[in-house]
mmCIF file of C-alpha atoms in Angstrom:
data_model
loop_
_atom_site.group_PDB
_atom_site.id
_atom_site.type_symbol
_atom_site.label_atom_id
_atom_site.label_comp_id
_atom_site.label_asym_id
_atom_site.label_seq_id
_atom_site.Cartn_x
_atom_site.Cartn_y
_atom_site.Cartn_z
ATOM 1 C CA SER A 1 145.819 327.798 132.845
ATOM 2 C CA SER A 2 148.855 325.555 132.491
ATOM 3 C CA ILE A 3 150.733 327.423 135.223
ATOM 4 C CA THR A 4 147.982 326.668 137.736
ATOM 5 C CA VAL A 5 148.065 322.981 136.826
ATOM 6 C CA SER A 6 151.874 322.868 137.077
ATOM 7 C CA VAL A 7 151.844 324.540 140.493
ATOM 8 C CA ALA A 8 149.185 322.119 141.705
ATOM 9 C CA LEU A 9 151.018 319.053 140.387
ATOM 10 C CA LEU A 10 154.321 320.167 141.906
ATOM 11 C CA GLN A 11 152.529 320.942 145.190
ATOM 12 C CA LEU A 12 154.144 324.346 145.508
ATOM 13 C CA ALA A 13 152.966 326.854 148.071
ATOM 14 C CA ALA A 14 151.181 329.779 146.440
ATOM 15 C CA TYR A 15 153.173 332.384 148.358
ATOM 16 C CA LYS A 16 156.439 330.937 147.015
ATOM 17 C CA VAL A 17 155.200 331.160 143.444
ATOM 18 C CA VAL A 18 153.953 334.718 143.933
ATOM 19 C CA PHE A 19 157.264 335.682 145.525
ATOM 20 C CA ALA A 20 159.295 334.183 142.655
ATOM 21 C CA VAL A 21 157.176 335.891 140.003
ATOM 22 C CA SER A 22 157.308 339.208 141.873
ATOM 23 C CA MET A 23 161.094 339.085 142.238
ATOM 24 C CA THR A 24 161.460 338.248 138.553
ATOM 25 C CA PHE A 25 159.337 341.278 137.669
ATOM 26 C CA VAL A 26 161.236 343.606 140.034
ATOM 27 C CA PHE A 27 164.652 342.552 138.736
ATOM 28 C CA SER A 28 163.476 342.810 135.122
ATOM 29 C CA VAL A 29 162.267 346.373 135.662
ATOM 30 C CA LEU A 30 165.450 347.352 137.518
ATOM 31 C CA GLY A 31 167.621 345.837 134.791
ATOM 32 C CA SER A 32 165.688 347.674 132.096
ATOM 33 C CA LEU A 33 165.984 350.995 133.904
ATOM 34 C CA LEU A 34 169.686 350.451 134.485
ATOM 35 C CA GLY A 35 170.152 349.706 130.795
ATOM 36 C CA LEU A 36 168.237 352.804 129.745
ATOM 37 C CA ILE A 37 170.162 355.106 132.071
ATOM 38 C CA GLY A 38 173.510 353.529 131.270
ATOM 39 C CA GLY A 39 172.817 353.544 127.546
ATOM 40 C CA ARG A 40 171.893 357.204 127.502
ATOM 41 C CA SER A 41 174.979 358.278 129.431
ATOM 42 C CA PHE A 42 177.217 356.058 127.303
ATOM 43 C CA ALA A 43 175.714 357.407 124.074
ATOM 44 C CA ALA A 44 176.120 360.990 125.286
ATOM 45 C CA LYS A 45 179.816 360.420 125.940
ATOM 46 C CA VAL A 46 180.690 358.338 122.895
ATOM 47 C CA GLY A 47 178.124 359.565 120.379
ATOM 48 C CA LYS A 48 178.016 358.240 116.814
ATOM 49 C CA ARG A 49 180.996 355.958 117.391
ATOM 50 C CA SER A 50 178.877 353.783 119.694
ATOM 51 C CA GLU A 51 176.466 353.041 116.842
ATOM 52 C CA ILE A 52 179.329 352.083 114.549
ATOM 53 C CA ILE A 53 180.939 349.878 117.217
ATOM 54 C CA GLY A 54 177.565 348.253 117.957
ATOM 55 C CA GLY A 55 177.008 347.546 114.273
ATOM 56 C CA ILE A 56 180.453 345.993 113.904
ATOM 57 C CA ILE A 57 179.835 343.796 116.957
ATOM 58 C CA LEU A 58 176.501 342.614 115.524
ATOM 59 C CA ILE A 59 178.090 341.820 112.162
ATOM 60 C CA LEU A 60 180.894 339.870 113.861
ATOM 61 C CA LEU A 61 178.378 337.903 115.932
ATOM 62 C CA GLY A 62 176.423 337.083 112.780
ATOM 63 C CA VAL A 63 179.573 335.894 110.989
ATOM 64 C CA LYS A 64 180.539 333.767 114.011
ATOM 65 C CA ILE A 65 177.099 332.124 114.109
ATOM 66 C CA LEU A 66 177.198 331.559 110.351
ATOM 67 C CA PHE A 67 180.574 329.797 110.553
ATOM 68 C CA GLU A 68 179.392 327.677 113.500
ATOM 69 C CA HIS A 69 176.396 326.462 111.500
ATOM 70 C CA LEU A 70 178.314 325.894 108.284
ATOM 71 C CA SER A 71 180.989 323.740 109.892
ATOM 72 C CA LEU A 72 178.886 320.755 110.932
#
């Protein structure tokens, strides 16, 4: 695969690559779990208002991106 070729060309030690990939996986899983737990507790406290606030934030981000692309 292309990753094997890249590692060979860069002359990286295999244990360093395995360590980096493992740490990336561990932090991704921890971040996902933290988001799930935090999101559930936040939604339980705020309720329907959180959906409305989230929707407004998404709309505002979309408008911001639209204006950035229109004003070349």
